CSV table of C-alpha atoms in Angstrom, one decimal:
chain,number,residue,atom,x,y,z
A,1,MET,CA,0.0,0.0,0.0
A,2,GLN,CA,1.4,3.3,-1.1
A,3,ILE,CA,1.6,6.1,1.6
A,4,PRO,CA,1.8,9.6,0.3
A,5,TRP,CA,4.9,11.2,1.8
A,6,GLN,CA,3.0,14.4,2.2
A,7,ARG,CA,0.7,12.8,4.9
A,8,LEU,CA,3.6,12.0,7.1
A,9,SER,CA,4.8,14.3,9.8
A,10,THR,CA,8.4,15.7,9.3
A,11,GLU,CA,9.7,13.5,12.2
A,12,VAL,CA,8.1,10.3,10.8
A,13,LEU,CA,9.1,11.0,7.3
A,14,ASP,CA,12.7,11.7,8.5
A,15,ALA,CA,12.8,8.4,10.4
A,16,VAL,CA,11.3,6.4,7.5
A,17,ILE,CA,14.1,8.0,5.2
A,18,GLU,CA,17.0,7.5,7.7
A,19,GLU,CA,16.1,3.9,8.4
A,20,PHE,CA,16.1,3.3,4.6
A,21,VAL,CA,19.3,4.9,3.9
A,22,SER,CA,21.1,3.3,6.8
A,23,ARG,CA,20.2,-0.3,5.7
A,24,GLU,CA,23.1,-2.4,5.0
A,25,GLY,CA,23.7,-2.8,1.2
A,26,THR,CA,22.3,0.8,0.2
A,27,GLU,CA,24.9,2.0,-2.2
A,28,TYR,CA,25.5,5.6,-3.5
A,29,GLY,CA,28.3,4.8,-5.9
A,30,MET,CA,32.0,5.7,-5.4
A,31,GLU,CA,31.5,8.8,-3.3
A,32,ASP,CA,30.7,8.8,0.4
A,33,TYR,CA,27.7,10.9,1.7
A,34,SER,CA,26.6,12.0,5.0
A,35,LEU,CA,23.4,10.8,6.5
A,36,ALA,CA,22.1,14.2,6.0
A,37,GLU,CA,22.9,14.1,2.4
A,38,LYS,CA,21.5,10.7,1.8
A,39,VAL,CA,18.2,11.8,3.6
A,40,ALA,CA,18.0,15.1,1.3
A,41,GLN,CA,18.6,13.1,-1.8
A,42,VAL,CA,15.8,10.7,-1.0
A,43,ARG,CA,13.3,13.5,0.0
A,44,LEU,CA,14.1,15.1,-3.1
A,45,GLN,CA,13.3,11.9,-5.1
A,46,LEU,CA,10.0,11.7,-3.1
A,47,GLN,CA,9.1,15.3,-3.8
A,48,ARG,CA,9.9,14.8,-7.6
A,49,GLY,CA,7.8,11.7,-7.6
A,50,GLU,CA,10.7,9.4,-8.4
A,51,ALA,CA,10.2,7.3,-5.4
A,52,VAL,CA,7.2,6.3,-3.2
A,53,ILE,CA,6.8,5.0,0.2
A,54,ASP,CA,5.3,1.5,0.3
A,55,PHE,CA,3.8,0.0,3.6
A,56,ASP,CA,3.4,-3.7,4.0
A,57,PRO,CA,0.6,-4.3,6.6
A,58,ASP,CA,1.6,-7.9,6.9
A,59,THR,CA,5.3,-7.2,8.0
A,60,GLU,CA,4.3,-3.6,9.2
A,61,THR,CA,7.3,-2.3,7.4
A,62,CYS,CA,7.9,0.5,5.1
A,63,HIS,CA,10.0,0.5,1.9
A,64,LEU,CA,11.1,3.2,-0.5
A,65,ILE,CA,10.6,2.1,-4.0
A,66,ALA,CA,11.8,3.8,-7.2
A,67,GLU,CA,8.9,4.9,-9.6
A,68,ARG,CA,9.7,4.1,-13.2
């Protein structure tokens, strides 16, 4: 189930994004980025419609998925 990012409070959205970007295996290429930079990049992707938040009610987890 997709959750519109605009419906989340700033605190919850930040927590969802931070959890996503800190997952093991999340790669950003050859450069190292700070947590704040990664969060800003993902937030911009959400704002542009390039990514969506997907909530799985069975596992009660959120995932960020690239929109194609």
